[in-house]
Amino acid sequence: MKAQILINKHFTIGEIDRRIYGSFIEHLGRAVYNGIYEPGHTTADDMGFRKDVIDLIKKLNVPIVRYPGGNFVSGYNWEDGIGDRSKRPQRMELAWGTTETNQIGIDEFHQWAKRADTEVMMAVNLGTRGPEEARNCLEYCNSTTDTYWANLRRKNGFEQPFGIKVWCLGNEMDGDWQMGGKTPDEYGRIAFETAKLMKWTDPSIELVACGSSNNRMLTFVDWEYKVLDHTYEYIDYLSLHQYFGNAADDSQDFLCCSVDMDNFIKTIAAVCDAVKAKKRSDKTVNLSFDEWNVWFHSNGAKFEPWSIAPPQLEDIYNFEDALVVGCILTTLQNNCDRVKMACLAQLVNVIAPIMTENGGKAWAQTIFWPFMYASVYGNGKTMRSIVECDKFSTEKHKDVPYVEASVVYNEKENEVVLYAVNRSLSEDVELSFVAEGFEGYKLVEHVELYNDDLKAVNEKDNERVAPANVAVTESETVTLKKHSWNMLRYKAQ
């Protein structure tokens, strides 16, 4: 099979915001306790954070991490996680049916973020709480004033403010599984009032309002329109959440997931622009895709109710999951004009690229690799690319191109980076890349992720799915193996 990708230096989609390579840590399962935090571990630092996990996170080059939830945040009292640890209460955690010890809170998490070379995206509780508690949290974290909450932060040992830039106004508030779930008008009103108080407290912050929990919700689109109608002038982003699975074990259809994601993004961008037109506003509300991943392997897993940090949602990812994640990342890059932030949910143990063993090793799951190469090398401008290749159809998806691709021009590094997934389960693709205006650029690296077994997984002592370097030649074409993910780097000579 043959394919061609064409770009022209004058035609771009937009500048990539580094925050599209964000991730997510929720107080859920072993994400925090026995994930990022395990005081007795041989690699634990002076605060109990696992340095082997931090090293893997730094390798992923994650610029921002959403915290502390997720469903968890809708019943969370942020004050439980500050000050003297010996005085912090243990609570029944209703979202996930566990016991929360509160040994990690915002005091500790902002310090972990600095050690992991990342920033915090903080979520506030608009389920069981409201505008005043959210405003107080912001004052505690960011204010330099001689006032109660800022002074309490100082008393707790933090003279300098945390300087958290991005704040999420609740989580999935349209869901009946959510503590304090709301109608679109109920949520729109409380989000507006919360946003108002928070912007008055710190005008420099950016605010994310909740969009639909997924595009299958009965209120989908109507929710977005009504929420935006209430909040448009005070918020900066609208959230999107979407997870993908292959419960039917149809690999060819599973590899089409990014088509659905692309449609989702374009639909919500259109709703944002419709409200902009209605309000005759000069402001553009952009998108924060702050939960996305493959999630289905761990559905139905059992644990002891009200236990502390039990294994929950620990998907073991296989090779085809990595291909889907690669397709999703190209979709985010190709929509960088509207998607300014995104969070792979989650980061450690819970539906995550990094797994740990209590008291033992940390290792990279299959999905680690396409995310890492996108985050490290996918910086600059996304080029508007034309992909010419054969197409296929499944029962659910029609006329899907076999090659999914994105092209990023990094002017600072004088390089063009091409990401490509060959969706064919049986045929290699001979790919030609035409880059008009980039004369003199030569292929210097071809990284390939491939395994003949789509169900291959990585284990702590057996990494079956790992990147490999393909020999670079002077040929005008490159081979994309059947069902493979690829990164091709072209440098100015």
Short mmCIF file of C-alpha atoms in Angstrom, two decimals:
data_model
loop_
_atom_site.label_atom_id
_atom_site.label_comp_id
_atom_site.label_asym_id
_atom_site.label_seq_id
_atom_site.Cartn_x
_atom_site.Cartn_y
_atom_site.Cartn_z
CA MET A 1 0.00 0.00 0.00
CA LYS A 2 1.23 3.50 -0.83
CA ALA A 3 0.54 6.82 0.89
CA GLN A 4 1.65 10.44 0.62
CA ILE A 5 1.68 13.26 3.15
CA LEU A 6 1.98 16.82 1.85
CA ILE A 7 2.68 20.01 3.83
CA ASN A 8 3.51 23.57 2.86
CA LYS A 9 5.50 25.88 5.13
CA HIS A 10 2.91 28.65 4.76
CA PHE A 11 -0.07 26.59 5.94
CA THR A 12 -0.33 25.91 9.65
CA ILE A 13 -3.13 24.94 12.03
CA GLY A 14 -1.71 26.75 15.02
CA GLU A 15 0.91 26.88 17.77
CA ILE A 16 0.88 23.93 20.14
CA ASP A 17 0.35 24.84 23.78
CA ARG A 18 2.71 22.56 25.73
CA ARG A 19 -0.13 21.89 28.16
CA ILE A 20 -1.82 19.52 25.71
CA TYR A 21 0.69 16.99 27.07
CA GLY A 22 -0.70 17.25 30.61
CA SER A 23 -1.80 14.42 32.88
CA PHE A 24 -3.90 13.76 35.96
CA ILE A 25 -3.48 12.52 39.55
CA GLU A 26 -6.65 11.78 41.52
CA HIS A 27 -7.03 10.51 45.06
CA LEU A 28 -8.10 7.16 43.65
CA GLY A 29 -6.66 3.68 44.05
CA ARG A 30 -2.85 3.66 44.12
CA ALA A 31 -2.36 6.89 42.19
CA VAL A 32 -1.25 8.91 45.23
CA TYR A 33 -0.62 6.41 48.03
CA ASN A 34 1.78 3.68 46.85
CA GLY A 35 1.97 5.52 43.53
CA ILE A 36 3.71 8.87 43.71
CA TYR A 37 3.96 8.60 47.53
CA GLU A 38 5.42 5.63 49.39
CA PRO A 39 7.49 6.72 52.40
CA GLY A 40 9.00 3.28 53.07
CA HIS A 41 10.22 2.75 49.51
CA THR A 42 13.96 2.47 48.86
CA THR A 43 13.80 5.42 46.44
CA ALA A 44 11.62 7.65 48.67
CA ASP A 45 12.87 11.20 49.13
CA ASP A 46 12.70 13.28 52.32
CA MET A 47 8.93 13.80 51.83
CA GLY A 48 8.14 10.18 50.97
CA PHE A 49 7.80 10.68 47.21
CA ARG A 50 9.12 7.88 45.02
CA LYS A 51 12.08 9.19 43.04
CA ASP A 52 11.90 6.31 40.54
CA VAL A 53 8.36 7.43 39.67
CA ILE A 54 9.44 11.07 39.44
CA ASP A 55 12.22 10.05 37.04
CA LEU A 56 9.70 8.35 34.73
CA ILE A 57 7.38 11.38 34.90
CA LYS A 58 10.27 13.66 33.98
CA LYS A 59 10.98 11.37 31.04
CA LEU A 60 7.38 11.89 29.91
CA ASN A 61 8.00 15.65 30.10
CA VAL A 62 4.55 16.40 31.58
CA PRO A 63 3.98 20.18 31.84
CA ILE A 64 0.82 20.21 34.00
CA VAL A 65 -1.05 17.73 36.24
CA ARG A 66 -4.72 18.01 37.18
CA TYR A 67 -5.42 17.44 40.90
CA PRO A 68 -7.11 16.16 43.16
CA GLY A 69 -9.93 14.82 40.93
CA GLY A 70 -11.97 13.68 39.22
CA ASN A 71 -15.05 12.34 41.00
CA PHE A 72 -13.10 12.58 44.27
CA VAL A 73 -13.13 16.39 44.23
CA SER A 74 -16.94 16.65 44.36
CA GLY A 75 -16.93 15.58 48.02
CA TYR A 76 -13.51 16.92 49.01
CA ASN A 77 -12.77 19.38 51.81
CA TRP A 78 -9.50 20.93 50.69
CA GLU A 79 -8.80 22.12 54.25
CA ASP A 80 -8.34 18.44 55.28
CA GLY A 81 -5.08 18.37 53.29
CA ILE A 82 -3.19 21.30 54.85
CA GLY A 83 -1.20 21.87 58.02
CA ASP A 84 -0.15 19.37 60.68
CA ARG A 85 -0.49 15.85 59.24
CA SER A 86 -1.06 14.33 62.68
CA LYS A 87 -4.26 16.36 63.00
CA ARG A 88 -5.71 15.59 59.58
CA PRO A 89 -8.97 13.61 59.59
CA GLN A 90 -9.57 10.28 57.88
CA ARG A 91 -12.76 10.44 55.81
CA MET A 92 -15.14 8.09 54.05
CA GLU A 93 -14.46 8.75 50.37
CA LEU A 94 -17.84 8.26 48.70
CA ALA A 95 -16.82 8.61 45.06
CA TRP A 96 -14.71 5.44 45.04
CA GLY A 97 -15.78 3.70 48.27
CA THR A 98 -12.46 3.95 50.11
CA THR A 99 -10.95 5.67 53.16
CA GLU A 100 -9.01 8.88 52.53
CA THR A 101 -6.19 9.51 55.03
CA ASN A 102 -5.44 13.07 53.84
CA GLN A 103 -1.74 12.53 54.38
CA ILE A 104 -1.27 14.14 50.97
CA GLY A 105 -3.03 17.42 50.21
CA ILE A 106 -2.28 20.62 48.35
CA ASP A 107 0.58 21.45 50.76
CA GLU A 108 2.44 18.33 49.69
CA PHE A 109 1.23 18.07 46.10
CA HIS A 110 2.52 21.47 45.05
CA GLN A 111 5.94 20.44 46.39
CA TRP A 112 5.76 17.12 44.53
CA ALA A 113 4.93 19.04 41.34
CA LYS A 114 8.06 21.14 41.69
CA ARG A 115 10.17 18.02 42.15
CA ALA A 116 8.56 16.46 39.08
CA ASP A 117 9.16 19.62 36.99
CA THR A 118 5.47 20.18 36.39
CA GLU A 119 2.66 22.60 37.27
CA VAL A 120 -0.61 22.02 39.13
CA MET A 121 -4.05 22.30 37.53
CA MET A 122 -6.23 22.57 40.63
CA ALA A 123 -9.87 21.46 40.75
CA VAL A 124 -12.38 22.85 43.27
CA ASN A 125 -15.43 21.17 44.76
CA LEU A 126 -18.69 22.44 43.26
CA GLY A 127 -20.60 19.31 44.21
CA THR A 128 -21.01 19.44 47.98
CA ARG A 129 -19.44 22.89 48.37
CA GLY A 130 -19.46 26.19 46.52
CA PRO A 131 -18.03 29.63 45.67
CA GLU A 132 -16.78 30.60 49.14
CA GLU A 133 -14.75 27.42 49.72
CA ALA A 134 -13.26 27.68 46.23
CA ARG A 135 -12.30 31.32 46.75
CA ASN A 136 -10.73 30.47 50.12
CA CYS A 137 -8.65 27.72 48.51
CA LEU A 138 -7.42 30.16 45.88
CA GLU A 139 -6.45 32.72 48.54
CA TYR A 140 -4.57 30.04 50.47
CA CYS A 141 -2.66 28.92 47.38
CA ASN A 142 -1.97 32.18 45.56
CA SER A 143 -2.46 35.31 47.67
CA THR A 144 0.25 37.58 49.05
CA THR A 145 -2.20 39.57 51.18
CA ASP A 146 -2.15 39.98 54.97
CA THR A 147 -5.39 38.01 55.29
CA TYR A 148 -6.59 34.85 57.00
CA TRP A 149 -6.07 32.12 54.40
CA ALA A 150 -2.81 33.56 53.02
CA ASN A 151 -1.50 33.87 56.59
CA LEU A 152 -2.55 30.28 57.33
CA ARG A 153 -0.43 29.14 54.39
CA ARG A 154 2.50 31.05 55.86
CA LYS A 155 1.84 29.52 59.29
CA ASN A 156 1.92 26.10 57.64
CA GLY A 157 5.44 26.79 56.39
CA PHE A 158 4.92 28.30 52.92
CA GLU A 159 5.88 31.96 52.85
CA GLN A 160 5.73 32.14 49.07
CA PRO A 161 2.41 31.51 47.29
CA PHE A 162 1.99 28.37 45.21
CA GLY A 163 1.11 30.38 42.11
CA ILE A 164 -1.36 27.90 40.61
CA LYS A 165 -2.45 29.27 37.25
CA VAL A 166 -5.23 26.92 36.07
CA TRP A 167 -8.36 26.07 38.10
CA CYS A 168 -11.17 23.65 37.20
CA LEU A 169 -14.68 24.58 38.33
CA GLY A 170 -15.80 21.16 39.53
CA ASN A 171 -15.83 17.86 37.70
CA GLU A 172 -18.43 16.11 35.48
CA MET A 173 -21.28 17.97 37.14
CA ASP A 174 -23.82 16.58 34.64
CA GLY A 175 -23.34 13.02 35.94
CA ASP A 176 -25.77 11.32 38.33
CA TRP A 177 -22.73 9.43 39.71
CA GLN A 178 -21.31 12.75 40.87
CA MET A 179 -21.76 13.99 44.42
CA GLY A 180 -23.87 17.13 44.08
CA GLY A 181 -24.64 16.62 40.38
CA LYS A 182 -26.54 19.45 38.74
CA THR A 183 -28.70 20.50 35.82
CA PRO A 184 -26.96 22.72 33.26
CA ASP A 185 -28.63 25.84 34.65
CA GLU A 186 -27.82 24.91 38.24
CA TYR A 187 -24.20 24.28 37.36
CA GLY A 188 -23.99 27.32 35.10
CA ARG A 189 -25.14 29.60 37.93
CA ILE A 190 -22.78 28.22 40.59
CA ALA A 191 -19.86 28.11 38.14
CA PHE A 192 -20.52 31.74 37.21
CA GLU A 193 -20.62 32.89 40.84
CA THR A 194 -17.52 30.85 41.70
CA ALA A 195 -15.63 32.17 38.68
CA LYS A 196 -16.57 35.72 39.60
CA LEU A 197 -15.23 35.43 43.15
CA MET A 198 -12.09 33.63 42.03
CA LYS A 199 -11.26 36.18 39.32
CA TRP A 200 -11.84 38.98 41.83
CA THR A 201 -9.42 37.23 44.20
CA ASP A 202 -6.75 36.61 41.54
CA PRO A 203 -7.40 38.09 38.07
CA SER A 204 -4.35 36.27 36.61
CA ILE A 205 -5.81 32.75 36.85
CA GLU A 206 -7.37 30.73 34.03
CA LEU A 207 -10.67 28.93 34.65
CA VAL A 208 -12.05 25.72 33.14
CA ALA A 209 -15.82 25.11 33.22
CA CYS A 210 -17.25 21.58 33.03
CA GLY A 211 -18.48 20.38 29.68
CA SER A 212 -20.37 17.12 29.27
CA SER A 213 -18.89 14.05 30.95
CA ASN A 214 -18.89 12.39 27.53
CA ASN A 215 -20.62 12.79 24.20
CA ARG A 216 -23.15 10.04 24.98
CA MET A 217 -24.87 12.06 27.73
CA LEU A 218 -28.52 12.85 26.99
CA THR A 219 -27.83 16.53 27.68
CA PHE A 220 -24.75 16.65 25.41
CA VAL A 221 -24.46 19.97 23.50
CA ASP A 222 -27.46 21.42 25.35
CA TRP A 223 -25.33 21.25 28.51
CA GLU A 224 -22.42 23.06 26.86
CA TYR A 225 -24.63 25.77 25.39
CA LYS A 226 -26.45 26.55 28.64
CA VAL A 227 -23.30 26.44 30.78
CA LEU A 228 -21.48 28.76 28.40
CA ASP A 229 -24.47 31.08 28.30
CA HIS A 230 -24.07 31.56 32.05
CA THR A 231 -20.27 31.62 32.32
CA TYR A 232 -18.86 32.84 29.00
CA GLU A 233 -17.30 36.13 30.09
CA TYR A 234 -15.61 34.71 33.20
CA ILE A 235 -14.16 31.39 32.02
CA ASP A 236 -11.30 30.65 29.65
CA TYR A 237 -11.80 26.98 28.73
CA LEU A 238 -14.53 24.36 28.51
CA SER A 239 -13.63 20.78 29.45
CA LEU A 240 -14.09 17.61 27.40
CA HIS A 241 -13.82 14.04 28.71
CA GLN A 242 -13.73 10.86 26.65
CA TYR A 243 -12.48 7.32 27.19
CA PHE A 244 -12.15 4.55 24.64
CA GLY A 245 -12.31 0.77 24.85
CA ASN A 246 -12.26 -2.43 22.86
CA ALA A 247 -14.63 -4.62 24.84
CA ALA A 248 -15.93 -6.13 21.58
CA ASP A 249 -12.35 -7.12 20.64
CA ASP A 250 -12.62 -5.50 17.21
CA SER A 251 -9.10 -4.18 16.67
CA GLN A 252 -9.79 -2.53 13.32
CA ASP A 253 -12.70 -0.52 14.68
CA PHE A 254 -10.81 0.26 17.90
CA LEU A 255 -8.12 1.99 15.84
CA CYS A 256 -10.79 4.43 14.60
CA CYS A 257 -11.34 5.96 18.06
CA SER A 258 -9.57 9.18 17.18
CA VAL A 259 -12.17 9.87 14.47
CA ASP A 260 -14.78 10.10 17.23
CA MET A 261 -12.50 12.32 19.30
CA ASP A 262 -11.94 14.68 16.37
CA ASN A 263 -15.69 14.99 15.80
CA PHE A 264 -16.24 15.63 19.52
CA ILE A 265 -13.67 18.46 19.54
CA LYS A 266 -15.07 20.14 16.45
CA THR A 267 -18.65 19.90 17.77
CA ILE A 268 -17.81 21.59 21.08
CA ALA A 269 -15.68 24.25 19.40
CA ALA A 270 -18.71 25.09 17.25
CA VAL A 271 -20.91 25.38 20.35
CA CYS A 272 -18.39 27.74 21.96
CA ASP A 273 -18.43 29.89 18.84
CA ALA A 274 -22.23 29.89 18.71
CA VAL A 275 -22.37 31.33 22.23
CA LYS A 276 -19.63 33.80 21.32
CA ALA A 277 -21.79 35.00 18.41
CA LYS A 278 -24.90 35.17 20.57
CA LYS A 279 -23.10 37.34 23.13
CA ARG A 280 -21.36 39.43 20.45
CA SER A 281 -18.14 38.77 22.32
CA ASP A 282 -14.59 39.36 21.16
CA LYS A 283 -13.39 36.58 23.42
CA THR A 284 -12.79 32.99 22.26
CA VAL A 285 -13.32 30.18 24.75
CA ASN A 286 -10.93 27.34 24.00
CA LEU A 287 -10.97 23.70 25.05
CA SER A 288 -9.36 21.67 27.83
CA PHE A 289 -9.54 17.94 27.04
CA ASP A 290 -8.68 17.21 30.64
CA GLU A 291 -9.59 13.50 30.75
CA TRP A 292 -8.78 11.10 27.94
CA ASN A 293 -7.38 7.60 27.66
CA VAL A 294 -8.13 3.98 26.88
CA TRP A 295 -10.13 2.53 29.78
CA PHE A 296 -11.94 -0.82 29.83
CA HIS A 297 -9.54 -3.56 30.93
CA SER A 298 -10.12 -3.10 34.67
CA ASN A 299 -13.90 -2.69 34.62
CA GLY A 300 -15.53 -4.85 37.28
CA ALA A 301 -12.38 -5.37 39.39
CA LYS A 302 -13.18 -6.04 43.08
CA PHE A 303 -11.65 -4.50 46.23
CA GLU A 304 -12.41 -4.32 49.94
CA PRO A 305 -14.82 -1.42 50.67
CA TRP A 306 -13.42 1.44 52.77
CA SER A 307 -9.87 0.18 52.50
CA ILE A 308 -6.95 2.58 52.07
CA ALA A 309 -5.45 2.87 48.58
CA PRO A 310 -6.66 -0.48 47.19
CA PRO A 311 -5.78 -1.38 43.58
CA GLN A 312 -8.49 0.29 41.46
CA LEU A 313 -8.80 0.80 37.70
CA GLU A 314 -5.36 -0.69 37.04
CA ASP A 315 -5.65 -1.28 33.31
CA ILE A 316 -2.78 -3.32 31.89
CA TYR A 317 -2.28 -1.81 28.46
CA ASN A 318 -1.41 -3.79 25.36
CA PHE A 319 0.17 -2.82 22.07
CA GLU A 320 -3.05 -1.87 20.26
CA ASP A 321 -3.87 0.49 23.15
CA ALA A 322 -0.58 2.26 22.43
CA LEU A 323 -1.59 2.64 18.77
CA VAL A 324 -4.88 4.23 19.83
CA VAL A 325 -3.08 6.60 22.20
CA GLY A 326 -0.76 7.52 19.32
CA CYS A 327 -3.79 8.34 17.14
CA ILE A 328 -5.33 10.43 19.93
CA LEU A 329 -2.15 12.45 20.32
CA THR A 330 -2.08 13.26 16.59
CA THR A 331 -5.72 14.37 16.94
CA LEU A 332 -4.86 16.73 19.79
CA GLN A 333 -1.97 18.16 17.78
CA ASN A 334 -4.18 18.60 14.73
CA ASN A 335 -6.71 20.53 16.84
CA CYS A 336 -4.19 22.72 18.63
CA ASP A 337 -5.96 25.85 17.40
CA ARG A 338 -8.76 25.09 19.90
CA VAL A 339 -7.44 22.46 22.31
CA LYS A 340 -4.98 24.30 24.53
CA MET A 341 -4.80 21.81 27.41
CA ALA A 342 -5.31 18.06 27.69
CA CYS A 343 -4.74 15.50 30.43
CA LEU A 344 -3.93 11.84 29.93
CA ALA A 345 -5.99 10.28 32.72
CA GLN A 346 -4.21 9.21 34.76
CA LEU A 347 -0.47 9.25 35.44
CA VAL A 348 0.46 6.45 37.87
CA ASN A 349 -1.20 3.03 38.44
CA VAL A 350 -4.79 4.18 37.78
CA ILE A 351 -5.40 3.81 33.99
CA ALA A 352 -1.85 5.07 33.63
CA PRO A 353 1.33 4.93 31.54
CA ILE A 354 3.39 4.23 34.70
CA MET A 355 2.89 1.22 36.96
CA THR A 356 4.44 0.54 40.34
CA GLU A 357 4.82 -2.41 42.65
CA ASN A 358 4.35 -1.66 46.35
CA GLY A 359 7.87 -1.70 47.74
CA GLY A 360 9.25 -2.69 44.35
CA LYS A 361 9.77 -1.54 40.77
CA ALA A 362 8.22 1.14 38.59
CA TRP A 363 7.89 0.54 34.86
CA ALA A 364 6.52 1.96 31.61
CA GLN A 365 3.33 0.58 30.11
CA THR A 366 2.90 0.39 26.34
CA ILE A 367 1.08 3.75 26.15
CA PHE A 368 4.06 5.48 27.78
CA TRP A 369 6.03 5.60 24.54
CA PRO A 370 3.81 7.48 22.05
CA PHE A 371 3.00 10.00 24.80
CA MET A 372 6.67 10.53 25.62
CA TYR A 373 7.72 11.10 22.01
CA ALA A 374 4.82 13.49 21.42
CA SER A 375 5.60 15.51 24.53
CA VAL A 376 9.36 15.66 23.98
CA TYR A 377 9.40 16.33 20.23
CA GLY A 378 5.90 17.58 19.34
CA ASN A 379 6.49 21.25 20.10
CA GLY A 380 6.03 24.17 17.76
CA LYS A 381 3.43 24.66 15.05
CA THR A 382 1.14 21.95 13.71
CA MET A 383 1.25 22.02 9.94
CA ARG A 384 -1.89 21.62 7.87
CA SER A 385 -1.20 18.28 6.23
CA ILE A 386 -2.87 16.48 3.36
CA VAL A 387 -2.84 12.71 3.76
CA GLU A 388 -3.47 10.72 0.59
CA CYS A 389 -3.98 7.02 1.22
CA ASP A 390 -6.48 4.20 0.93
CA LYS A 391 -9.46 4.11 3.27
CA PHE A 392 -11.48 1.41 4.99
CA SER A 393 -14.83 1.09 6.73
CA THR A 394 -16.10 -0.81 9.75
CA GLU A 395 -19.62 -1.29 11.03
CA LYS A 396 -19.32 1.90 13.10
CA HIS A 397 -16.88 4.00 11.06
CA LYS A 398 -16.89 4.82 7.37
CA ASP A 399 -14.08 5.90 5.03
CA VAL A 400 -11.30 6.01 7.60
CA PRO A 401 -7.79 6.62 6.21
CA TYR A 402 -5.31 3.85 6.91
CA VAL A 403 -2.68 6.43 7.86
CA GLU A 404 -3.35 8.75 10.77
CA ALA A 405 -0.77 11.56 10.87
CA SER A 406 0.27 14.93 12.26
CA VAL A 407 3.23 17.13 11.37
CA VAL A 408 4.88 19.57 13.77
CA TYR A 409 7.38 22.25 12.76
CA ASN A 410 9.80 23.25 15.51
CA GLU A 411 11.41 26.41 14.18
CA LYS A 412 13.71 26.76 17.20
CA GLU A 413 15.22 23.32 16.58
CA ASN A 414 15.06 23.59 12.77
CA GLU A 415 13.19 20.32 12.54
CA VAL A 416 9.96 18.88 11.20
CA VAL A 417 8.49 15.97 13.13
CA LEU A 418 6.03 13.59 11.48
CA TYR A 419 3.89 11.27 13.59
CA ALA A 420 2.13 8.46 11.73
CA VAL A 421 0.08 5.40 12.66
CA ASN A 422 -0.55 2.71 10.08
CA ARG A 423 -4.01 1.38 10.95
CA SER A 424 -3.83 -1.54 8.54
CA LEU A 425 -3.73 -4.88 10.34
CA SER A 426 -2.19 -6.69 7.38
CA GLU A 427 -0.26 -4.37 5.03
CA ASP A 428 2.83 -2.20 5.30
CA VAL A 429 2.64 1.30 3.85
CA GLU A 430 5.26 2.89 1.61
CA LEU A 431 5.06 6.53 2.64
CA SER A 432 6.36 9.53 0.74
CA PHE A 433 6.59 12.87 2.55
CA VAL A 434 6.45 16.08 0.52
CA ALA A 435 7.42 19.16 2.56
CA GLU A 436 7.14 22.28 0.40
CA GLY A 437 9.27 25.14 1.71
CA PHE A 438 11.49 22.81 3.72
CA GLU A 439 14.12 22.14 1.08
CA GLY A 440 17.34 20.81 2.58
CA TYR A 441 15.62 18.98 5.43
CA LYS A 442 16.77 15.36 5.75
CA LEU A 443 15.40 12.43 7.70
CA VAL A 444 17.67 11.95 10.73
CA GLU A 445 15.62 9.61 12.93
CA HIS A 446 12.85 7.08 12.50
CA VAL A 447 11.45 5.70 15.77
CA GLU A 448 9.01 2.83 15.48
CA LEU A 449 6.69 1.16 17.98
CA TYR A 450 5.73 -2.28 16.72
CA ASN A 451 4.86 -5.74 17.91
CA ASP A 452 3.40 -8.49 15.78
CA ASP A 453 1.06 -9.33 18.68
CA LEU A 454 -1.56 -6.60 19.17
CA LYS A 455 -2.23 -7.95 22.69
CA ALA A 456 1.39 -7.78 23.87
CA VAL A 457 1.85 -6.06 27.25
CA ASN A 458 4.74 -4.78 29.34
CA GLU A 459 5.46 -6.31 32.74
CA LYS A 460 7.88 -5.22 35.44
CA ASP A 461 10.57 -7.63 34.22
CA ASN A 462 9.54 -8.01 30.58
CA GLU A 463 9.20 -5.02 28.27
CA ARG A 464 7.69 -6.54 25.14
CA VAL A 465 6.57 -3.21 23.63
CA ALA A 466 9.34 -0.63 23.36
CA PRO A 467 10.51 1.87 20.74
CA ALA A 468 13.13 0.87 18.21
CA ASN A 469 15.23 2.94 15.83
CA VAL A 470 14.78 2.12 12.16
CA ALA A 471 17.85 2.55 9.94
CA VAL A 472 17.68 5.83 8.00
CA THR A 473 18.49 5.62 4.27
CA GLU A 474 18.56 7.99 1.31
CA SER A 475 15.34 6.50 -0.05
CA GLU A 476 12.51 8.92 -0.92
CA THR A 477 10.03 6.70 0.90
CA VAL A 478 9.83 5.12 4.33
CA THR A 479 8.04 1.97 5.37
CA LEU A 480 5.35 2.07 8.00
CA LYS A 481 4.87 -1.50 9.16
CA LYS A 482 1.38 -2.90 9.51
CA HIS A 483 -0.29 -1.72 12.73
CA SER A 484 2.63 0.47 13.81
CA TRP A 485 3.24 3.88 15.40
CA ASN A 486 6.07 5.97 13.96
CA MET A 487 7.94 9.21 14.58
CA LEU A 488 10.09 10.65 11.78
CA ARG A 489 12.36 13.62 12.49
CA TYR A 490 13.64 15.78 9.62
CA LYS A 491 16.41 18.30 10.35
CA ALA A 492 17.71 21.24 8.35
CA GLN A 493 21.12 20.34 6.93
#
